[in-house]
Amino acid sequence: GFVRELERRAGPALRLEQRAAGGVGCVVWDAALVLAKFLETGACPLARRHVLELGAGTGAVGIMAATLGAIVTLTDLEELQELLLVNIENNKHLVTGSVRAKVLKWGEDVTEFQPPPDYILMADCIYYEESLEPLLKTLKDLTGPDTCVLCCYEQRTMGKNPEIERKYFELLQRDFELERIPLDRHDEEYRSEDIHIVSIHRKRAVGP
């Protein structure tokens, strides 16, 4: 593995191990850095809030939330648990909340993650067409009326990416309301024109 350091405003940097082999989950993506640093701006109060990260990969975003006082569950597939545990261990002295890792496969039962968390964090989770439906099912199953989902993604113009992205937001809007967080509210250093943060909430049930 090779270590990626993520500077923090207060105190020592996070040290995140990555893996050269093992696919997309093993690297700290730019969208994860942007979302982690956005959390540090204090835009969302995280102390003692329950936070769940979907597709956590290296755990960068969720571990940052835990250093800000959140009670965090990092979730990803079985094969990424070892990397998540290494990164939790490497950064546990910086955590002021708590952090644990659990297996969660999108589209499957989420009973053990109830009640709904205050926040769900997602960084760069939309790039496989076949994972869209399971991801949306998981989001619906996990969110309560007060859950705030923060989805950060890099806009990619290659191949099928634009189409997948469009389909994802189309499907999402059946059950959720979306609000793009303007660039000037992102961390001033960790921001980019093609990396977007969207705040997502369940639609309120209308009338009788």
mmCIF file with all atom_site columns, N, CA and C in Angstrom, residues 27-81:
data_model
loop_
_atom_site.group_PDB
_atom_site.id
_atom_site.type_symbol
_atom_site.label_atom_id
_atom_site.label_alt_id
_atom_site.label_comp_id
_atom_site.label_asym_id
_atom_site.label_entity_id
_atom_site.label_seq_id
_atom_site.pdbx_PDB_ins_code
_atom_site.Cartn_x
_atom_site.Cartn_y
_atom_site.Cartn_z
_atom_site.occupancy
_atom_site.B_iso_or_equiv
_atom_site.pdbx_formal_charge
_atom_site.auth_seq_id
_atom_site.auth_comp_id
_atom_site.auth_asym_id
_atom_site.auth_atom_id
_atom_site.pdbx_PDB_model_num
ATOM 1   N N  . VAL A 1 27 ? -8.451  3.413  -3.555 1.00 0.00 ? 27 VAL A N  1
ATOM 2   C CA . VAL A 1 27 ? -7.733  4.662  -3.772 1.00 0.00 ? 27 VAL A CA 1
ATOM 3   C C  . VAL A 1 27 ? -8.573  5.809  -3.221 1.00 0.00 ? 27 VAL A C  1
ATOM 4   N N  . VAL A 1 28 ? -7.896  6.845  -2.734 1.00 0.00 ? 28 VAL A N  1
ATOM 5   C CA . VAL A 1 28 ? -8.619  8.043  -2.289 1.00 0.00 ? 28 VAL A CA 1
ATOM 6   C C  . VAL A 1 28 ? -8.909  8.904  -3.521 1.00 0.00 ? 28 VAL A C  1
ATOM 7   N N  . TRP A 1 29 ? -10.170 8.962  -3.899 1.00 0.00 ? 29 TRP A N  1
ATOM 8   C CA . TRP A 1 29 ? -10.568 9.735  -5.079 1.00 0.00 ? 29 TRP A CA 1
ATOM 9   C C  . TRP A 1 29 ? -10.708 11.207 -4.732 1.00 0.00 ? 29 TRP A C  1
ATOM 10  N N  . ASP A 1 30 ? -10.594 12.057 -5.763 1.00 0.00 ? 30 ASP A N  1
ATOM 11  C CA . ASP A 1 30 ? -10.703 13.505 -5.543 1.00 0.00 ? 30 ASP A CA 1
ATOM 12  C C  . ASP A 1 30 ? -12.039 13.897 -4.913 1.00 0.00 ? 30 ASP A C  1
ATOM 13  N N  . ALA A 1 31 ? -13.113 13.234 -5.336 1.00 0.00 ? 31 ALA A N  1
ATOM 14  C CA . ALA A 1 31 ? -14.435 13.574 -4.772 1.00 0.00 ? 31 ALA A CA 1
ATOM 15  C C  . ALA A 1 31 ? -14.465 13.307 -3.270 1.00 0.00 ? 31 ALA A C  1
ATOM 16  N N  . ALA A 1 32 ? -13.737 12.276 -2.822 1.00 0.00 ? 32 ALA A N  1
ATOM 17  C CA . ALA A 1 32 ? -13.678 11.972 -1.385 1.00 0.00 ? 32 ALA A CA 1
ATOM 18  C C  . ALA A 1 32 ? -12.947 13.092 -0.648 1.00 0.00 ? 32 ALA A C  1
ATOM 19  N N  . LEU A 1 33 ? -11.884 13.607 -1.248 1.00 0.00 ? 33 LEU A N  1
ATOM 20  C CA . LEU A 1 33 ? -11.139 14.714 -0.626 1.00 0.00 ? 33 LEU A CA 1
ATOM 21  C C  . LEU A 1 33 ? -12.019 15.956 -0.532 1.00 0.00 ? 33 LEU A C  1
ATOM 22  N N  . VAL A 1 34 ? -12.734 16.245 -1.612 1.00 0.00 ? 34 VAL A N  1
ATOM 23  C CA . VAL A 1 34 ? -13.600 17.432 -1.639 1.00 0.00 ? 34 VAL A CA 1
ATOM 24  C C  . VAL A 1 34 ? -14.698 17.322 -0.578 1.00 0.00 ? 34 VAL A C  1
ATOM 25  N N  . LEU A 1 35 ? -15.308 16.138 -0.464 1.00 0.00 ? 35 LEU A N  1
ATOM 26  C CA . LEU A 1 35 ? -16.390 15.968 0.516  1.00 0.00 ? 35 LEU A CA 1
ATOM 27  C C  . LEU A 1 35 ? -15.839 15.999 1.944  1.00 0.00 ? 35 LEU A C  1
ATOM 28  N N  . ALA A 1 36 ? -14.707 15.352 2.165  1.00 0.00 ? 36 ALA A N  1
ATOM 29  C CA . ALA A 1 36 ? -14.098 15.348 3.505  1.00 0.00 ? 36 ALA A CA 1
ATOM 30  C C  . ALA A 1 36 ? -13.785 16.778 3.954  1.00 0.00 ? 36 ALA A C  1
ATOM 31  N N  . LYS A 1 37 ? -13.211 17.563 3.042  1.00 0.00 ? 37 LYS A N  1
ATOM 32  C CA . LYS A 1 37 ? -12.854 18.934 3.396  1.00 0.00 ? 37 LYS A CA 1
ATOM 33  C C  . LYS A 1 37 ? -14.093 19.824 3.530  1.00 0.00 ? 37 LYS A C  1
ATOM 34  N N  . PHE A 1 38 ? -15.150 19.499 2.782  1.00 0.00 ? 38 PHE A N  1
ATOM 35  C CA . PHE A 1 38 ? -16.411 20.239 2.942  1.00 0.00 ? 38 PHE A CA 1
ATOM 36  C C  . PHE A 1 38 ? -16.959 20.025 4.361  1.00 0.00 ? 38 PHE A C  1
ATOM 37  N N  . LEU A 1 39 ? -16.873 18.786 4.856  1.00 0.00 ? 39 LEU A N  1
ATOM 38  C CA . LEU A 1 39 ? -17.360 18.510 6.213  1.00 0.00 ? 39 LEU A CA 1
ATOM 39  C C  . LEU A 1 39 ? -16.630 19.388 7.227  1.00 0.00 ? 39 LEU A C  1
ATOM 40  N N  . GLU A 1 40 ? -15.335 19.601 6.976  1.00 0.00 ? 40 GLU A N  1
ATOM 41  C CA . GLU A 1 40 ? -14.532 20.410 7.896  1.00 0.00 ? 40 GLU A CA 1
ATOM 42  C C  . GLU A 1 40 ? -14.952 21.876 7.921  1.00 0.00 ? 40 GLU A C  1
ATOM 43  N N  . THR A 1 41 ? -15.655 22.347 6.892  1.00 0.00 ? 41 THR A N  1
ATOM 44  C CA . THR A 1 41 ? -16.076 23.757 6.890  1.00 0.00 ? 41 THR A CA 1
ATOM 45  C C  . THR A 1 41 ? -17.110 24.008 7.975  1.00 0.00 ? 41 THR A C  1
ATOM 46  N N  . GLY A 1 42 ? -17.701 22.928 8.512  1.00 0.00 ? 42 GLY A N  1
ATOM 47  C CA . GLY A 1 42 ? -18.695 23.090 9.570  1.00 0.00 ? 42 GLY A CA 1
ATOM 48  C C  . GLY A 1 42 ? -20.098 23.348 9.055  1.00 0.00 ? 42 GLY A C  1
ATOM 49  N N  . ALA A 1 43 ? -20.287 23.197 7.737  1.00 0.00 ? 43 ALA A N  1
ATOM 50  C CA . ALA A 1 43 ? -21.606 23.449 7.139  1.00 0.00 ? 43 ALA A CA 1
ATOM 51  C C  . ALA A 1 43 ? -22.680 22.517 7.716  1.00 0.00 ? 43 ALA A C  1
ATOM 52  N N  . CYS A 1 44 ? -22.259 21.314 8.118  1.00 0.00 ? 44 CYS A N  1
ATOM 53  C CA . CYS A 1 44 ? -23.205 20.353 8.704  1.00 0.00 ? 44 CYS A CA 1
ATOM 54  C C  . CYS A 1 44 ? -22.714 20.012 10.106 1.00 0.00 ? 44 CYS A C  1
ATOM 55  N N  . PRO A 1 45 ? -23.544 20.253 11.110 1.00 0.00 ? 45 PRO A N  1
ATOM 56  C CA . PRO A 1 45 ? -23.103 19.934 12.477 1.00 0.00 ? 45 PRO A CA 1
ATOM 57  C C  . PRO A 1 45 ? -22.999 18.419 12.649 1.00 0.00 ? 45 PRO A C  1
ATOM 58  N N  . LEU A 1 46 ? -21.804 17.923 12.946 1.00 0.00 ? 46 LEU A N  1
ATOM 59  C CA . LEU A 1 46 ? -21.592 16.470 12.990 1.00 0.00 ? 46 LEU A CA 1
ATOM 60  C C  . LEU A 1 46 ? -21.412 15.909 14.399 1.00 0.00 ? 46 LEU A C  1
ATOM 61  N N  . ALA A 1 47 ? -21.109 16.749 15.376 1.00 0.00 ? 47 ALA A N  1
ATOM 62  C CA . ALA A 1 47 ? -20.833 16.228 16.723 1.00 0.00 ? 47 ALA A CA 1
ATOM 63  C C  . ALA A 1 47 ? -22.019 15.418 17.236 1.00 0.00 ? 47 ALA A C  1
ATOM 64  N N  . ARG A 1 48 ? -21.717 14.212 17.667 1.00 0.00 ? 48 ARG A N  1
ATOM 65  C CA . ARG A 1 48 ? -22.702 13.260 18.227 1.00 0.00 ? 48 ARG A CA 1
ATOM 66  C C  . ARG A 1 48 ? -23.818 12.879 17.260 1.00 0.00 ? 48 ARG A C  1
ATOM 67  N N  . ARG A 1 49 ? -23.654 13.201 15.977 1.00 0.00 ? 49 ARG A N  1
ATOM 68  C CA . ARG A 1 49 ? -24.643 12.784 14.981 1.00 0.00 ? 49 ARG A CA 1
ATOM 69  C C  . ARG A 1 49 ? -24.260 11.401 14.437 1.00 0.00 ? 49 ARG A C  1
ATOM 70  N N  . HIS A 1 50 ? -25.271 10.631 14.073 1.00 0.00 ? 50 HIS A N  1
ATOM 71  C CA . HIS A 1 50 ? -25.023 9.309  13.482 1.00 0.00 ? 50 HIS A CA 1
ATOM 72  C C  . HIS A 1 50 ? -24.816 9.452  11.979 1.00 0.00 ? 50 HIS A C  1
ATOM 73  N N  . VAL A 1 51 ? -23.694 8.936  11.528 1.00 0.00 ? 51 VAL A N  1
ATOM 74  C CA . VAL A 1 51 ? -23.287 9.106  10.133 1.00 0.00 ? 51 VAL A CA 1
ATOM 75  C C  . VAL A 1 51 ? -22.969 7.748  9.529  1.00 0.00 ? 51 VAL A C  1
ATOM 76  N N  . LEU A 1 52 ? -23.463 7.513  8.323  1.00 0.00 ? 52 LEU A N  1
ATOM 77  C CA . LEU A 1 52 ? -23.156 6.267  7.628  1.00 0.00 ? 52 LEU A CA 1
ATOM 78  C C  . LEU A 1 52 ? -22.546 6.625  6.276  1.00 0.00 ? 52 LEU A C  1
ATOM 79  N N  . GLU A 1 53 ? -21.401 6.026  5.970  1.00 0.00 ? 53 GLU A N  1
ATOM 80  C CA . GLU A 1 53 ? -20.809 6.257  4.653  1.00 0.00 ? 53 GLU A CA 1
ATOM 81  C C  . GLU A 1 53 ? -21.048 5.036  3.774  1.00 0.00 ? 53 GLU A C  1
ATOM 82  N N  . LEU A 1 54 ? -21.579 5.286  2.578  1.00 0.00 ? 54 LEU A N  1
ATOM 83  C CA . LEU A 1 54 ? -21.809 4.209  1.607  1.00 0.00 ? 54 LEU A CA 1
ATOM 84  C C  . LEU A 1 54 ? -20.621 4.139  0.647  1.00 0.00 ? 54 LEU A C  1
ATOM 85  N N  . GLY A 1 55 ? -20.220 2.926  0.295  1.00 0.00 ? 55 GLY A N  1
ATOM 86  C CA . GLY A 1 55 ? -19.105 2.764  -0.639 1.00 0.00 ? 55 GLY A CA 1
ATOM 87  C C  . GLY A 1 55 ? -17.869 3.468  -0.119 1.00 0.00 ? 55 GLY A C  1
ATOM 88  N N  . ALA A 1 56 ? -17.554 3.222  1.165  1.00 0.00 ? 56 ALA A N  1
ATOM 89  C CA . ALA A 1 56 ? -16.537 4.016  1.865  1.00 0.00 ? 56 ALA A CA 1
ATOM 90  C C  . ALA A 1 56 ? -15.131 3.870  1.277  1.00 0.00 ? 56 ALA A C  1
ATOM 91  N N  . GLY A 1 57 ? -14.816 2.732  0.673  1.00 0.00 ? 57 GLY A N  1
ATOM 92  C CA . GLY A 1 57 ? -13.493 2.560  0.072  1.00 0.00 ? 57 GLY A CA 1
ATOM 93  C C  . GLY A 1 57 ? -12.383 2.614  1.105  1.00 0.00 ? 57 GLY A C  1
ATOM 94  N N  . THR A 1 58 ? -11.606 3.694  1.089  1.00 0.00 ? 58 THR A N  1
ATOM 95  C CA . THR A 1 58 ? -10.518 3.851  2.070  1.00 0.00 ? 58 THR A CA 1
ATOM 96  C C  . THR A 1 58 ? -11.037 4.401  3.402  1.00 0.00 ? 58 THR A C  1
ATOM 97  N N  . GLY A 1 59 ? -12.279 4.912  3.396  1.00 0.00 ? 59 GLY A N  1
ATOM 98  C CA . GLY A 1 59 ? -12.857 5.475  4.621  1.00 0.00 ? 59 GLY A CA 1
ATOM 99  C C  . GLY A 1 59 ? -12.538 6.941  4.854  1.00 0.00 ? 59 GLY A C  1
ATOM 100 N N  . ALA A 1 60 ? -11.921 7.601  3.863  1.00 0.00 ? 60 ALA A N  1
ATOM 101 C CA . ALA A 1 60 ? -11.463 8.993  4.041  1.00 0.00 ? 60 ALA A CA 1
ATOM 102 C C  . ALA A 1 60 ? -12.556 9.929  4.569  1.00 0.00 ? 60 ALA A C  1
ATOM 103 N N  . VAL A 1 61 ? -13.726 9.870  3.939  1.00 0.00 ? 61 VAL A N  1
ATOM 104 C CA . VAL A 1 61 ? -14.788 10.832 4.276  1.00 0.00 ? 61 VAL A CA 1
ATOM 105 C C  . VAL A 1 61 ? -15.350 10.547 5.671  1.00 0.00 ? 61 VAL A C  1
ATOM 106 N N  . GLY A 1 62 ? -15.663 9.277  5.918  1.00 0.00 ? 62 GLY A N  1
ATOM 107 C CA . GLY A 1 62 ? -16.230 8.903  7.212  1.00 0.00 ? 62 GLY A CA 1
ATOM 108 C C  . GLY A 1 62 ? -15.267 9.106  8.370  1.00 0.00 ? 62 GLY A C  1
ATOM 109 N N  . ILE A 1 63 ? -13.997 8.828  8.135  1.00 0.00 ? 63 ILE A N  1
ATOM 110 C CA . ILE A 1 63 ? -13.010 9.019  9.210  1.00 0.00 ? 63 ILE A CA 1
ATOM 111 C C  . ILE A 1 63 ? -12.870 10.510 9.517  1.00 0.00 ? 63 ILE A C  1
ATOM 112 N N  . MET A 1 64 ? -12.895 11.342 8.481  1.00 0.00 ? 64 MET A N  1
ATOM 113 C CA . MET A 1 64 ? -12.888 12.793 8.711  1.00 0.00 ? 64 MET A CA 1
ATOM 114 C C  . MET A 1 64 ? -14.087 13.187 9.575  1.00 0.00 ? 64 MET A C  1
ATOM 115 N N  . ALA A 1 65 ? -15.279 12.637 9.260  1.00 0.00 ? 65 ALA A N  1
ATOM 116 C CA . ALA A 1 65 ? -16.476 12.949 10.054 1.00 0.00 ? 65 ALA A CA 1
ATOM 117 C C  . ALA A 1 65 ? -16.273 12.532 11.518 1.00 0.00 ? 65 ALA A C  1
ATOM 118 N N  . ALA A 1 66 ? -15.604 11.398 11.729 1.00 0.00 ? 66 ALA A N  1
ATOM 119 C CA . ALA A 1 66 ? -15.364 10.905 13.095 1.00 0.00 ? 66 ALA A CA 1
ATOM 120 C C  . ALA A 1 66 ? -14.398 11.820 13.857 1.00 0.00 ? 66 ALA A C  1
ATOM 121 N N  . THR A 1 67 ? -13.467 12.467 13.134 1.00 0.00 ? 67 THR A N  1
ATOM 122 C CA . THR A 1 67 ? -12.570 13.422 13.809 1.00 0.00 ? 67 THR A CA 1
ATOM 123 C C  . THR A 1 67 ? -13.326 14.693 14.184 1.00 0.00 ? 67 THR A C  1
ATOM 124 N N  . LEU A 1 68 ? -14.507 14.875 13.595 1.00 0.00 ? 68 LEU A N  1
ATOM 125 C CA . LEU A 1 68 ? -15.338 16.047 13.894 1.00 0.00 ? 68 LEU A CA 1
ATOM 126 C C  . LEU A 1 68 ? -16.440 15.704 14.900 1.00 0.00 ? 68 LEU A C  1
ATOM 127 N N  . GLY A 1 69 ? -16.303 14.535 15.530 1.00 0.00 ? 69 GLY A N  1
ATOM 128 C CA . GLY A 1 69 ? -17.206 14.185 16.626 1.00 0.00 ? 69 GLY A CA 1
ATOM 129 C C  . GLY A 1 69 ? -18.385 13.300 16.276 1.00 0.00 ? 69 GLY A C  1
ATOM 130 N N  . ALA A 1 70 ? -18.469 12.868 15.002 1.00 0.00 ? 70 ALA A N  1
ATOM 131 C CA . ALA A 1 70 ? -19.617 12.045 14.590 1.00 0.00 ? 70 ALA A CA 1
ATOM 132 C C  . ALA A 1 70 ? -19.453 10.582 15.022 1.00 0.00 ? 70 ALA A C  1
ATOM 133 N N  . ILE A 1 71 ? -20.576 9.905  15.121 1.00 0.00 ? 71 ILE A N  1
ATOM 134 C CA . ILE A 1 71 ? -20.615 8.465  15.408 1.00 0.00 ? 71 ILE A CA 1
ATOM 135 C C  . ILE A 1 71 ? -20.786 7.790  14.056 1.00 0.00 ? 71 ILE A C  1
ATOM 136 N N  . VAL A 1 72 ? -19.709 7.209  13.555 1.00 0.00 ? 72 VAL A N  1
ATOM 137 C CA . VAL A 1 72 ? -19.641 6.848  12.139 1.00 0.00 ? 72 VAL A CA 1
ATOM 138 C C  . VAL A 1 72 ? -19.613 5.339  11.918 1.00 0.00 ? 72 VAL A C  1
ATOM 139 N N  . THR A 1 73 ? -20.387 4.907  10.912 1.00 0.00 ? 73 THR A N  1
ATOM 140 C CA . THR A 1 73 ? -20.277 3.546  10.398 1.00 0.00 ? 73 THR A CA 1
ATOM 141 C C  . THR A 1 73 ? -19.836 3.636  8.944  1.00 0.00 ? 73 THR A C  1
ATOM 142 N N  . LEU A 1 74 ? -18.664 3.056  8.665  1.00 0.00 ? 74 LEU A N  1
ATOM 143 C CA . LEU A 1 74 ? -18.159 2.996  7.287  1.00 0.00 ? 74 LEU A CA 1
ATOM 144 C C  . LEU A 1 74 ? -18.671 1.702  6.681  1.00 0.00 ? 74 LEU A C  1
ATOM 145 N N  . THR A 1 75 ? -19.277 1.764  5.499  1.00 0.00 ? 75 THR A N  1
ATOM 146 C CA . THR A 1 75 ? -19.764 0.520  4.890  1.00 0.00 ? 75 THR A CA 1
ATOM 147 C C  . THR A 1 75 ? -19.187 0.342  3.496  1.00 0.00 ? 75 THR A C  1
ATOM 148 N N  . ASP A 1 76 ? -18.882 -0.903 3.188  1.00 0.00 ? 76 ASP A N  1
ATOM 149 C CA . ASP A 1 76 ? -18.441 -1.270 1.851  1.00 0.00 ? 76 ASP A CA 1
ATOM 150 C C  . ASP A 1 76 ? -18.487 -2.790 1.768  1.00 0.00 ? 76 ASP A C  1
ATOM 151 N N  . LEU A 1 77 ? -18.010 -3.318 0.654  1.00 0.00 ? 77 LEU A N  1
ATOM 152 C CA . LEU A 1 77 ? -18.046 -4.758 0.444  1.00 0.00 ? 77 LEU A CA 1
ATOM 153 C C  . LEU A 1 77 ? -17.036 -5.469 1.334  1.00 0.00 ? 77 LEU A C  1
ATOM 154 N N  . GLU A 1 78 ? -17.233 -6.775 1.453  1.00 0.00 ? 78 GLU A N  1
ATOM 155 C CA . GLU A 1 78 ? -16.382 -7.633 2.288  1.00 0.00 ? 78 GLU A CA 1
ATOM 156 C C  . GLU A 1 78 ? -14.896 -7.415 1.994  1.00 0.00 ? 78 GLU A C  1
ATOM 157 N N  . GLU A 1 79 ? -14.563 -7.338 0.684  1.00 0.00 ? 79 GLU A N  1
ATOM 158 C CA . GLU A 1 79 ? -13.132 -7.291 0.320  1.00 0.00 ? 79 GLU A CA 1
ATOM 159 C C  . GLU A 1 79 ? -12.448 -5.974 0.690  1.00 0.00 ? 79 GLU A C  1
ATOM 160 N N  . LEU A 1 80 ? -13.235 -4.968 1.097  1.00 0.00 ? 80 LEU A N  1
ATOM 161 C CA . LEU A 1 80 ? -12.619 -3.694 1.494  1.00 0.00 ? 80 LEU A CA 1
ATOM 162 C C  . LEU A 1 80 ? -12.540 -3.518 3.002  1.00 0.00 ? 80 LEU A C  1
ATOM 163 N N  . GLN A 1 81 ? -13.055 -4.496 3.754  1.00 0.00 ? 81 GLN A N  1
ATOM 164 C CA . GLN A 1 81 ? -13.085 -4.341 5.211  1.00 0.00 ? 81 GLN A CA 1
ATOM 165 C C  . GLN A 1 81 ? -11.685 -4.248 5.818  1.00 0.00 ? 81 GLN A C  1
#
